[in-house]
Amino acid sequence: MIATYLDSSALIRLCVGEGELGDIEEAMTGLPITSVLAAVEMPIAIEARFHRGHITADERDDLLETVAEILHSVGKVGLSAAVRREAVGTARDNLLRALDAIHVGTAVVVKRHQQRRGNTLRFCTGDLRQGEAAAARLGRDRVTVLPPL
Amino acid sequence: MLAKATLRLPPSLLQRLRERSKEEGRSLNETAARAIERGLGGAASDEGWSALGSVLEEPPTRRYDGDELRRRWDRLGRGARGLHEDLDWVRGER
């Protein structure tokens, strides 16, 4: 069984249908996983877009509904002690911002859990630097970095 | 990537797929894909989530509906494009 960890940078593309979405949609029809952090990052990104005047209040509400719809279809992993430990461990060997590191650390914990059951985890991101860090922790062949927008 | 294929099914089987699709609230395509995968010994089932065990804080509550999402994209104005830039800002990258 293959599960896919989707970073917020991948999920946000699904909100607006931007870029190449084949890998993301394939993951969404399988076992898509992300961090509870995505449920904070994505709505705040939409609010920021509204405050900058790029979208109307109605468009903001539509996008927030879309995010909720997407996140209802994704399994979410919490910020456990193990996740926090792995996030910090990831930043030891890679130059990473905290939120990026939390996503990679979460994926490391999920991978460990999956391996015990003989399952496989893939990692999908739109962020090259985070993708490099994920490749170092999860294996290069397990990581998909989406083409830049 | 998802690949396209055309299948010719007995009418009765197609009818059963349609009924199952309606019962489960899934698209006909997803219902067919899951039935085929199960038939081939795959694991397209809810057991997949339980296998994730205690690491899962919030299991999914709905099936992914790509058709519904496409309808939402069609309603979006041009200002919504570029949302990834706002996510970068949220992450302190801009």
Coordinates of N, CA and C in Angstrom, one line a residue:
Chain A
M1 N 0.8 -1.2 0.0 CA 0.0 0.0 0.0 C 0.9 1.2 0.0
I2 N 0.5 2.2 -0.8 CA 1.3 3.5 -0.9 C 0.5 4.6 -0.4
A3 N 1.0 5.3 0.6 CA 0.4 6.5 1.1 C 1.2 7.7 0.6
T4 N 0.6 8.9 0.5 CA 1.4 10.0 0.0 C 1.2 11.2 1.0
Y5 N 2.4 11.7 1.5 CA 2.3 12.9 2.3 C 2.3 14.1 1.4
L6 N 1.3 14.9 1.6 CA 1.2 16.1 0.7 C 1.5 17.4 1.5
D7 N 2.6 18.0 1.2 CA 2.9 19.3 1.8 C 1.8 20.3 1.5
S8 N 1.7 21.4 2.3 CA 0.7 22.4 2.0 C 1.0 23.1 0.6
S9 N 2.3 23.1 0.2 CA 2.6 23.7 -1.1 C 2.0 22.9 -2.3
A10 N 1.8 21.6 -2.1 CA 1.1 20.8 -3.1 C -0.4 21.0 -3.0
L11 N -0.9 20.9 -1.7 CA -2.4 21.0 -1.6 C -2.9 22.4 -2.0
I12 N -2.1 23.4 -1.8 CA -2.6 24.8 -2.2 C -2.8 24.9 -3.7
R13 N -2.1 24.1 -4.5 CA -2.3 24.1 -5.9 C -3.6 23.5 -6.3
L14 N -4.0 22.6 -5.5 CA -5.3 21.9 -5.7 C -6.5 22.9 -5.5
C15 N -6.3 23.8 -4.6 CA -7.3 24.8 -4.3 C -7.7 25.6 -5.5
V16 N -6.7 26.0 -6.3 CA -7.0 26.9 -7.4 C -6.8 26.2 -8.8
G17 N -6.4 24.9 -8.8 CA -6.2 24.2 -10.0 C -5.0 24.7 -10.8
E18 N -3.9 25.1 -10.1 CA -2.7 25.6 -10.8 C -1.6 24.6 -11.0
G19 N -1.0 24.6 -12.2 CA 0.1 23.8 -12.4 C -0.2 22.3 -12.8
E20 N 0.8 21.5 -12.8 CA 0.6 20.1 -13.1 C 0.0 19.4 -11.9
L21 N -1.2 18.8 -12.0 CA -1.8 18.3 -10.8 C -2.0 16.7 -10.8
G22 N -1.4 16.1 -11.8 CA -1.6 14.7 -12.0 C -1.1 13.9 -10.7
D23 N 0.1 14.2 -10.2 CA 0.6 13.5 -9.1 C -0.2 13.7 -7.8
I24 N -0.7 15.0 -7.7 CA -1.5 15.3 -6.5 C -2.8 14.6 -6.6
E25 N -3.5 14.6 -7.7 CA -4.8 14.0 -7.8 C -4.7 12.5 -7.6
E26 N -3.6 11.9 -8.1 CA -3.4 10.5 -7.9 C -3.3 10.2 -6.5
A27 N -2.5 11.0 -5.8 CA -2.4 10.9 -4.3 C -3.7 11.0 -3.6
M28 N -4.5 12.0 -4.0 CA -5.8 12.2 -3.4 C -6.8 11.1 -3.5
T29 N -6.6 10.2 -4.5 CA -7.5 9.1 -4.7 C -7.0 7.9 -4.0
G30 N -5.8 8.0 -3.4 CA -5.2 6.9 -2.6 C -5.3 7.1 -1.1
L31 N -4.2 7.2 -0.5 CA -4.2 7.5 1.0 C -3.4 8.8 1.2
P32 N -4.1 10.0 1.0 CA -3.4 11.2 1.2 C -3.3 11.7 2.6
I33 N -2.1 12.1 3.0 CA -1.8 12.5 4.4 C -1.1 13.8 4.4
T34 N -1.4 14.6 5.4 CA -0.7 15.9 5.7 C -0.6 16.1 7.2
S35 N -0.1 17.3 7.5 CA 0.0 17.7 8.9 C -1.2 18.5 9.3
V36 N -1.6 18.5 10.5 CA -2.7 19.5 11.0 C -2.3 20.9 10.7
L37 N -1.0 21.1 10.5 CA -0.4 22.4 10.2 C -1.0 23.0 8.9
A38 N -1.3 22.1 7.9 CA -1.9 22.5 6.7 C -3.2 23.2 6.9
A39 N -4.0 22.8 7.9 CA -5.3 23.4 8.2 C -5.1 24.8 8.8
V40 N -3.9 25.2 9.1 CA -3.6 26.6 9.6 C -3.0 27.4 8.4
E41 N -2.0 26.8 7.8 CA -1.3 27.5 6.7 C -2.2 27.9 5.6
M42 N -3.0 27.0 5.1 CA -3.8 27.3 3.9 C -4.8 28.3 4.1
P43 N -5.6 28.2 5.1 CA -6.6 29.3 5.3 C -6.0 30.7 5.6
I44 N -4.8 30.7 6.2 CA -4.1 32.0 6.5 C -3.6 32.5 5.2
A45 N -3.1 31.7 4.3 CA -2.7 32.1 3.0 C -3.9 32.8 2.2
I46 N -5.0 32.2 2.3 CA -6.2 32.8 1.7 C -6.6 34.1 2.3
E47 N -6.5 34.2 3.6 CA -6.8 35.5 4.3 C -5.8 36.5 3.8
A48 N -4.6 36.1 3.7 CA -3.5 37.1 3.2 C -3.8 37.6 1.8
R49 N -4.3 36.7 1.0 CA -4.6 37.1 -0.4 C -5.8 38.1 -0.4
F50 N -6.7 37.9 0.5 CA -7.9 38.8 0.6 C -7.3 40.2 1.2
H51 N -6.6 40.2 2.2 CA -6.1 41.4 2.8 C -5.2 42.2 1.8
R52 N -4.6 41.5 0.9 CA -3.8 42.2 -0.1 C -4.6 42.8 -1.3
G53 N -5.9 42.4 -1.3 CA -6.8 43.0 -2.3 C -6.8 42.2 -3.6
H54 N -6.3 41.0 -3.6 CA -6.3 40.2 -4.8 C -7.7 39.4 -5.0
I55 N -8.4 39.2 -3.9 CA -9.7 38.5 -4.1 C -10.7 39.2 -3.2
T56 N -12.0 39.0 -3.6 CA -13.1 39.7 -2.9 C -13.4 38.8 -1.7
A57 N -14.3 39.3 -0.8 CA -14.7 38.6 0.3 C -15.5 37.3 -0.1
D58 N -16.3 37.4 -1.1 CA -17.0 36.2 -1.6 C -16.0 35.1 -2.1
E59 N -14.9 35.6 -2.9 CA -13.9 34.7 -3.4 C -13.2 34.0 -2.2
R60 N -12.9 34.8 -1.2 CA -12.2 34.3 0.0 C -13.0 33.2 0.6
D61 N -14.3 33.4 0.7 CA -15.2 32.4 1.4 C -15.3 31.2 0.5
D62 N -15.3 31.3 -0.8 CA -15.3 30.2 -1.7 C -14.0 29.4 -1.6
L63 N -12.9 30.1 -1.5 CA -11.6 29.4 -1.4 C -11.5 28.7 0.0
L64 N -12.0 29.3 1.0 CA -12.0 28.7 2.3 C -12.8 27.4 2.3
E65 N -13.9 27.4 1.6 CA -14.8 26.2 1.5 C -14.0 25.2 0.7
T66 N -13.3 25.6 -0.3 CA -12.5 24.6 -1.1 C -11.5 24.0 -0.3
V67 N -10.8 24.8 0.5 CA -9.7 24.2 1.4 C -10.3 23.2 2.4
A68 N -11.5 23.6 2.9 CA -12.1 22.6 3.9 C -12.5 21.3 3.2
E69 N -13.0 21.5 1.9 CA -13.4 20.3 1.1 C -12.2 19.4 0.9
I70 N -11.1 20.0 0.5 CA -9.8 19.2 0.3 C -9.3 18.6 1.6
L71 N -9.3 19.3 2.6 CA -8.7 18.8 3.9 C -9.6 17.7 4.5
H72 N -10.9 17.7 4.2 CA -11.8 16.7 4.7 C -11.4 15.3 4.0
S73 N -10.8 15.4 2.9 CA -10.4 14.2 2.1 C -9.0 13.7 2.5
V74 N -8.3 14.4 3.4 CA -6.9 14.1 3.7 C -6.8 13.7 5.1
G75 N -6.0 12.6 5.4 CA -5.8 12.3 6.8 C -4.7 13.2 7.4
K76 N -5.0 13.7 8.6 CA -4.1 14.7 9.2 C -3.4 14.2 10.4
V77 N -2.1 14.4 10.5 CA -1.2 14.0 11.6 C -0.9 15.1 12.5
G78 N -1.0 14.9 13.8 CA -0.8 16.0 14.8 C 0.7 16.3 15.1
L79 N 0.8 17.3 15.9 CA 2.2 17.8 16.3 C 2.6 17.1 17.6
S80 N 2.9 15.8 17.5 CA 3.3 15.0 18.6 C 4.7 15.3 19.0
A81 N 5.2 14.8 20.1 CA 6.6 14.9 20.5 C 7.5 14.3 19.5
A82 N 7.1 13.2 18.9 CA 7.9 12.5 17.9 C 8.1 13.4 16.7
V83 N 7.0 14.0 16.3 CA 7.0 14.9 15.1 C 7.9 16.1 15.4
R84 N 7.8 16.7 16.5 CA 8.6 17.9 16.9 C 10.1 17.5 16.9
R85 N 10.4 16.3 17.4 CA 11.8 15.8 17.5 C 12.3 15.6 16.1
E86 N 11.5 15.0 15.2 CA 12.0 14.7 13.9 C 12.1 16.0 13.1
A87 N 11.3 17.0 13.4 CA 11.4 18.3 12.7 C 12.7 19.0 13.0
V88 N 13.1 19.0 14.3 CA 14.3 19.6 14.7 C 15.5 18.8 14.1
G89 N 15.3 17.4 14.1 CA 16.4 16.6 13.5 C 16.6 16.9 12.0
T90 N 15.5 17.1 11.3 CA 15.6 17.4 9.9 C 16.4 18.7 9.7
A91 N 16.2 19.7 10.5 CA 16.9 21.0 10.4 C 18.4 20.9 10.8
R92 N 18.7 19.8 11.4 CA 20.2 19.7 11.8 C 21.0 19.5 10.6
D93 N 20.5 18.8 9.6 CA 21.3 18.5 8.4 C 20.9 19.4 7.2
N94 N 19.8 20.1 7.3 CA 19.3 20.9 6.1 C 18.9 22.3 6.6
L95 N 19.2 23.3 5.7 CA 18.7 24.6 6.0 C 17.2 24.7 5.7
L96 N 16.4 24.8 6.7 CA 15.0 24.7 6.6 C 14.3 25.7 7.5
R97 N 13.2 26.2 7.1 CA 12.4 27.0 8.0 C 11.5 26.1 8.8
A98 N 11.0 26.6 10.0 CA 10.3 25.7 10.9 C 9.1 25.0 10.3
L99 N 8.3 25.7 9.6 CA 7.1 25.0 9.1 C 7.4 24.0 8.1
D100 N 8.4 24.2 7.2 CA 8.9 23.2 6.3 C 9.4 22.0 7.0
A101 N 10.2 22.2 8.1 CA 10.7 21.2 8.9 C 9.7 20.3 9.6
I102 N 8.6 21.0 10.0 CA 7.5 20.2 10.7 C 6.9 19.3 9.7
H103 N 6.7 19.7 8.5 CA 6.1 18.8 7.5 C 7.0 17.6 7.2
V104 N 8.3 17.9 7.0 CA 9.2 16.8 6.8 C 9.3 15.8 8.0
G105 N 9.4 16.4 9.2 CA 9.4 15.6 10.4 C 8.2 14.8 10.5
T106 N 7.0 15.3 10.2 CA 5.8 14.6 10.2 C 5.8 13.4 9.3
A107 N 6.3 13.6 8.1 CA 6.4 12.5 7.1 C 7.4 11.4 7.6
V108 N 8.5 11.8 8.3 CA 9.4 10.8 8.8 C 8.7 9.9 9.8
V109 N 7.9 10.5 10.7 CA 7.2 9.7 11.7 C 6.1 8.8 11.0
V110 N 5.5 9.3 10.0 CA 4.5 8.5 9.3 C 5.2 7.4 8.5
K111 N 6.3 7.7 7.9 CA 7.1 6.6 7.2 C 7.5 5.5 8.2
R112 N 8.0 5.9 9.3 CA 8.4 4.9 10.3 C 7.2 4.0 10.7
H113 N 6.1 4.6 10.9 CA 4.8 3.9 11.2 C 4.4 2.9 10.1
Q114 N 4.5 3.5 8.9 CA 4.1 2.7 7.7 C 5.0 1.5 7.5
Q115 N 6.3 1.7 7.7 CA 7.3 0.6 7.4 C 7.0 -0.6 8.3
R116 N 6.6 -0.3 9.5 CA 6.3 -1.4 10.4 C 5.2 -2.3 9.9
R117 N 4.4 -1.8 9.0 CA 3.3 -2.5 8.4 C 3.6 -2.9 7.0
G118 N 4.8 -2.7 6.6 CA 5.2 -3.1 5.2 C 4.7 -2.2 4.1
N119 N 4.3 -1.0 4.5 CA 3.7 0.0 3.5 C 4.8 1.0 3.1
T120 N 4.4 1.8 2.1 CA 5.4 2.7 1.5 C 4.8 4.1 1.6
L121 N 5.6 5.1 1.9 CA 5.2 6.5 1.9 C 5.9 7.3 0.9
R122 N 5.2 8.1 0.1 CA 5.7 9.1 -0.8 C 5.6 10.5 -0.2
F123 N 6.4 11.4 -0.7 CA 6.3 12.8 -0.2 C 6.2 13.7 -1.4
C124 N 5.2 14.6 -1.4 CA 5.0 15.4 -2.6 C 5.0 16.9 -2.1
T125 N 5.8 17.7 -2.8 CA 5.9 19.1 -2.4 C 6.1 20.0 -3.6
G126 N 5.8 21.3 -3.5 CA 6.1 22.2 -4.5 C 7.3 23.1 -4.2
D127 N 8.0 22.7 -3.1 CA 9.1 23.5 -2.6 C 10.4 22.7 -2.8
L128 N 11.3 23.2 -3.6 CA 12.5 22.5 -3.9 C 13.4 22.3 -2.7
R129 N 13.6 23.3 -1.9 CA 14.5 23.1 -0.7 C 13.9 22.1 0.2
Q130 N 12.6 22.2 0.5 CA 12.0 21.2 1.3 C 12.1 19.8 0.7
G131 N 11.9 19.7 -0.6 CA 12.0 18.4 -1.3 C 13.4 17.8 -1.1
E132 N 14.4 18.7 -1.1 CA 15.8 18.1 -0.9 C 15.9 17.6 0.5
A133 N 15.4 18.3 1.5 CA 15.4 17.8 2.9 C 14.6 16.5 3.0
A134 N 13.5 16.5 2.4 CA 12.7 15.3 2.5 C 13.4 14.1 1.8
A135 N 14.1 14.3 0.7 CA 14.8 13.3 0.0 C 15.9 12.7 0.9
A136 N 16.6 13.6 1.7 CA 17.6 13.2 2.6 C 17.1 12.3 3.7
R137 N 15.8 12.5 4.1 CA 15.3 11.8 5.2 C 14.5 10.5 4.8
L138 N 13.8 10.7 3.6 CA 12.9 9.6 3.2 C 13.4 8.8 2.0
G139 N 14.4 9.3 1.3 CA 14.9 8.6 0.1 C 14.5 9.4 -1.1
R140 N 15.5 9.6 -2.0 CA 15.2 10.5 -3.2 C 14.1 9.9 -4.0
D141 N 14.0 8.6 -4.1 CA 13.0 8.0 -5.0 C 11.6 8.0 -4.4
R142 N 11.5 8.5 -3.2 CA 10.2 8.6 -2.6 C 9.6 10.0 -2.6
V143 N 10.4 11.0 -3.2 CA 10.0 12.4 -3.2 C 9.7 12.9 -4.6
T144 N 8.5 13.6 -4.7 CA 8.2 14.3 -5.9 C 8.2 15.8 -5.6
V145 N 9.0 16.5 -6.4 CA 9.0 17.9 -6.3 C 8.3 18.4 -7.5
L146 N 7.2 19.1 -7.3 CA 6.3 19.6 -8.4 C 7.1 20.7 -9.2
P147 N 6.8 20.8 -10.5 CA 7.5 21.8 -11.3 C 7.0 23.2 -10.8
P148 N 8.0 24.2 -10.8 CA 7.6 25.5 -10.3 C 6.4 26.1 -11.1
L149 N 5.7 27.0 -10.4 CA 4.5 27.7 -11.1 C 5.0 28.9 -11.7
Chain B
M1 N 0.1 9.8 -12.1 CA -0.8 10.2 -13.2 C -2.0 9.3 -13.4
L2 N -3.1 9.8 -13.7 CA -4.3 9.0 -14.0 C -4.3 8.7 -15.5
A3 N -4.6 7.5 -15.9 CA -4.6 7.2 -17.3 C -6.0 6.9 -17.8
K4 N -6.3 7.2 -19.0 CA -7.7 6.9 -19.5 C -7.7 5.6 -20.2
A5 N -8.9 4.9 -20.1 CA -9.1 3.6 -20.8 C -10.6 3.5 -21.0
T6 N -10.9 2.8 -22.1 CA -12.4 2.6 -22.3 C -12.6 1.1 -22.1
L7 N -13.6 0.8 -21.2 CA -13.9 -0.6 -20.9 C -15.4 -0.9 -21.4
R8 N -15.6 -2.1 -22.0 CA -16.9 -2.5 -22.4 C -17.4 -3.5 -21.4
L9 N -18.5 -3.1 -20.7 CA -19.0 -3.9 -19.6 C -20.4 -4.5 -19.9
P10 N -20.8 -5.6 -19.4 CA -22.1 -6.1 -19.5 C -23.1 -5.1 -18.9
P11 N -24.2 -4.8 -19.5 CA -25.1 -3.8 -18.9 C -25.5 -4.0 -17.4
S12 N -25.6 -5.3 -17.1 CA -26.0 -5.5 -15.7 C -24.9 -5.1 -14.7
L13 N -23.6 -5.3 -15.1 CA -22.5 -5.0 -14.3 C -22.4 -3.4 -14.2
L14 N -22.6 -2.8 -15.3 CA -22.6 -1.3 -15.3 C -23.7 -0.8 -14.4
Q15 N -24.8 -1.4 -14.4 CA -25.9 -1.0 -13.5 C -25.5 -1.2 -12.1
R16 N -24.9 -2.3 -11.8 CA -24.4 -2.5 -10.4 C -23.4 -1.5 -10.0
L17 N -22.5 -1.1 -10.9 CA -21.5 -0.1 -10.6 C -22.2 1.3 -10.3
R18 N -23.2 1.6 -11.1 CA -23.9 2.8 -10.9 C -24.7 2.9 -9.6
E19 N -25.3 1.7 -9.2 CA -26.0 1.6 -7.9 C -25.0 1.8 -6.8
R20 N -23.8 1.1 -6.9 CA -22.8 1.2 -5.8 C -22.3 2.6 -5.7
S21 N -22.1 3.2 -6.9 CA -21.6 4.6 -6.9 C -22.6 5.5 -6.1
K22 N -23.8 5.3 -6.4 CA -24.9 6.2 -5.8 C -24.9 5.9 -4.2
E23 N -24.8 4.6 -3.9 CA -24.9 4.2 -2.5 C -23.8 4.8 -1.7
E24 N -22.5 4.8 -2.3 CA -21.4 5.2 -1.6 C -21.0 6.7 -1.7
G25 N -21.8 7.4 -2.6 CA -21.6 8.8 -2.8 C -20.2 9.1 -3.5
R26 N -19.8 8.2 -4.3 CA -18.5 8.3 -5.1 C -18.9 8.5 -6.6
S27 N -17.9 9.0 -7.3 CA -18.1 9.1 -8.8 C -18.1 7.7 -9.3
L28 N -18.7 7.5 -10.5 CA -18.7 6.2 -11.2 C -17.2 5.8 -11.4
N29 N -16.4 6.7 -11.8 CA -15.0 6.4 -12.1 C -14.3 5.8 -10.9
E30 N -14.5 6.5 -9.7 CA -13.8 6.1 -8.5 C -14.3 4.7 -8.1
T31 N -15.6 4.5 -8.2 CA -16.2 3.3 -7.8 C -15.6 2.1 -8.6
A32 N -15.5 2.4 -9.9 CA -15.0 1.3 -10.8 C -13.6 1.0 -10.5
A33 N -12.8 2.1 -10.3 CA -11.3 1.9 -10.0 C -11.1 1.1 -8.7
R34 N -11.9 1.5 -7.7 CA -11.8 0.7 -6.5 C -12.2 -0.7 -6.6
A35 N -13.2 -1.0 -7.3 CA -13.7 -2.3 -7.5 C -12.7 -3.2 -8.3
I36 N -12.1 -2.5 -9.3 CA -11.0 -3.3 -10.1 C -9.8 -3.5 -9.2
E37 N -9.4 -2.5 -8.4 CA -8.2 -2.7 -7.6 C -8.5 -3.8 -6.5
R38 N -9.7 -3.8 -5.9 CA -10.0 -4.9 -5.0 C -9.9 -6.2 -5.7
G39 N -10.5 -6.3 -6.9 CA -10.5 -7.5 -7.6 C -9.1 -8.1 -8.0
L40 N -8.2 -7.1 -8.1 CA -6.8 -7.5 -8.4 C -5.9 -7.7 -7.2
G41 N -6.6 -7.7 -6.0 CA -5.9 -7.9 -4.8 C -5.3 -6.7 -4.2
G42 N -5.6 -5.5 -4.6 CA -5.1 -4.3 -4.1 C -5.8 -4.0 -2.8
A43 N -5.5 -2.7 -2.3 CA -5.9 -2.4 -1.0 C -6.7 -1.1 -1.0
A44 N -7.5 -0.8 -2.0 CA -8.3 0.4 -2.0 C -9.5 0.3 -1.1
S45 N -9.2 0.4 0.1 CA -10.3 0.2 1.1 C -10.1 1.1 2.3
D46 N -11.1 1.1 3.2 CA -10.9 1.9 4.4 C -9.9 1.3 5.3
E47 N -9.6 0.1 5.2 CA -8.6 -0.5 6.1 C -7.3 0.2 6.0
G48 N -7.0 0.8 4.8 CA -5.8 1.5 4.6 C -5.6 2.6 5.7
W49 N -6.6 3.3 6.1 CA -6.5 4.3 7.1 C -6.3 3.7 8.4
S50 N -6.9 2.7 8.7 CA -6.7 2.1 10.1 C -5.3 1.6 10.2
A51 N -4.6 1.2 9.1 CA -3.3 0.8 9.1 C -2.3 1.9 9.5
L52 N -2.7 3.1 9.4 CA -1.9 4.2 9.8 C -1.8 4.4 11.3
G53 N -2.8 3.8 11.9 CA -2.7 3.7 13.4 C -2.8 5.0 14.1
S54 N -2.0 5.1 15.2 CA -2.2 6.2 16.2 C -1.6 7.5 15.7
V55 N -0.8 7.5 14.6 CA -0.2 8.7 14.1 C -1.3 9.6 13.5
L56 N -2.4 9.0 13.1 CA -3.4 9.8 12.4 C -4.3 10.5 13.4
E57 N -4.2 11.8 13.5 CA -5.0 12.6 14.4 C -6.4 12.8 13.9
E58 N -6.5 13.1 12.6 CA -7.9 13.4 12.0 C -8.0 12.6 10.7
P59 N -8.7 11.4 10.8 CA -8.9 10.7 9.5 C -9.8 11.5 8.6
P60 N -9.7 11.2 7.3 CA -10.5 11.9 6.3 C -12.0 11.5 6.6
T61 N -12.8 12.5 6.3 CA -14.3 12.2 6.5 C -15.0 12.2 5.2
R62 N -14.4 12.5 4.1 CA -15.0 12.5 2.8 C -14.1 11.9 1.7
R63 N -14.6 11.4 0.7 CA -13.9 10.9 -0.5 C -13.5 12.1 -1.3
Y64 N -12.3 12.1 -1.9 CA -11.9 13.1 -2.8 C -12.8 13.2 -4.1
D65 N -13.3 14.3 -4.4 CA -14.2 14.5 -5.5 C -13.6 15.5 -6.5
G66 N -12.8 15.0 -7.4 CA -12.1 15.9 -8.4 C -13.1 16.6 -9.3
D67 N -14.2 16.0 -9.6 CA -15.2 16.7 -10.4 C -15.7 18.0 -9.7
E68 N -16.0 17.8 -8.5 CA -16.5 19.0 -7.7 C -15.5 20.1 -7.6
L69 N -14.2 19.6 -7.5 CA -13.1 20.6 -7.4 C -13.0 21.4 -8.7
R70 N -13.2 20.7 -9.8 CA -13.1 21.4 -11.1 C -14.2 22.4 -11.3
R71 N -15.3 22.1 -10.8 CA -16.4 23.1 -10.8 C -16.1 24.3 -10.0
R72 N -15.4 24.1 -8.9 CA -15.0 25.2 -8.1 C -13.9 26.0 -8.8
W73 N -13.0 25.4 -9.4 CA -12.0 26.1 -10.2 C -12.6 27.0 -11.2
D74 N -13.6 26.5 -11.9 CA -14.3 27.3 -13.0 C -14.9 28.6 -12.4
R75 N -15.3 28.6 -11.2 CA -15.9 29.8 -10.6 C -14.9 30.8 -10.1
L76 N -13.7 30.4 -10.0 CA -12.7 31.3 -9.4 C -12.3 32.5 -10.3
G77 N -12.1 33.6 -9.7 CA -11.6 34.8 -10.5 C -10.1 34.7 -10.7
R78 N -9.6 35.6 -11.5 CA -8.2 35.5 -11.8 C -7.3 35.9 -10.6
G79 N -7.9 36.6 -9.7 CA -7.2 37.0 -8.5 C -6.7 35.9 -7.6
A80 N -7.5 34.8 -7.7 CA -7.1 33.6 -6.9 C -5.9 32.9 -7.3
R81 N -5.5 33.1 -8.6 CA -4.2 32.5 -9.1 C -3.1 33.1 -8.4
G82 N -2.1 32.3 -8.0 CA -0.9 32.8 -7.3 C -1.1 32.7 -5.8
L83 N -2.0 31.9 -5.4 CA -2.2 31.7 -4.0 C -0.9 31.1 -3.3
H84 N -0.1 30.3 -4.1 CA 1.1 29.8 -3.6 C 2.0 30.8 -3.1
E85 N 1.9 32.0 -3.7 CA 2.8 33.1 -3.2 C 2.4 33.6 -1.8
D86 N 1.1 33.5 -1.5 CA 0.7 33.9 -0.1 C 1.1 32.8 0.9
L87 N 1.1 31.5 0.4 CA 1.6 30.5 1.3 C 3.1 30.7 1.6
D88 N 3.8 31.1 0.6 CA 5.3 31.4 0.8 C 5.4 32.4 1.9
W89 N 4.5 33.5 1.8 CA 4.6 34.5 2.8 C 4.3 34.0 4.2
V90 N 3.2 33.2 4.2 CA 2.9 32.6 5.5 C 4.0 31.8 6.1
R91 N 4.8 31.2 5.2 CA 6.0 30.4 5.7 C 7.2 31.3 5.9
G92 N 7.1 32.6 5.7 CA 8.2 33.4 5.9 C 9.2 33.4 4.8
E93 N 8.8 33.1 3.6 CA 9.7 33.0 2.5 C 9.7 34.2 1.6
R94 N 8.8 35.2 1.9 CA 8.7 36.4 1.1 C 8.7 37.6 2.0

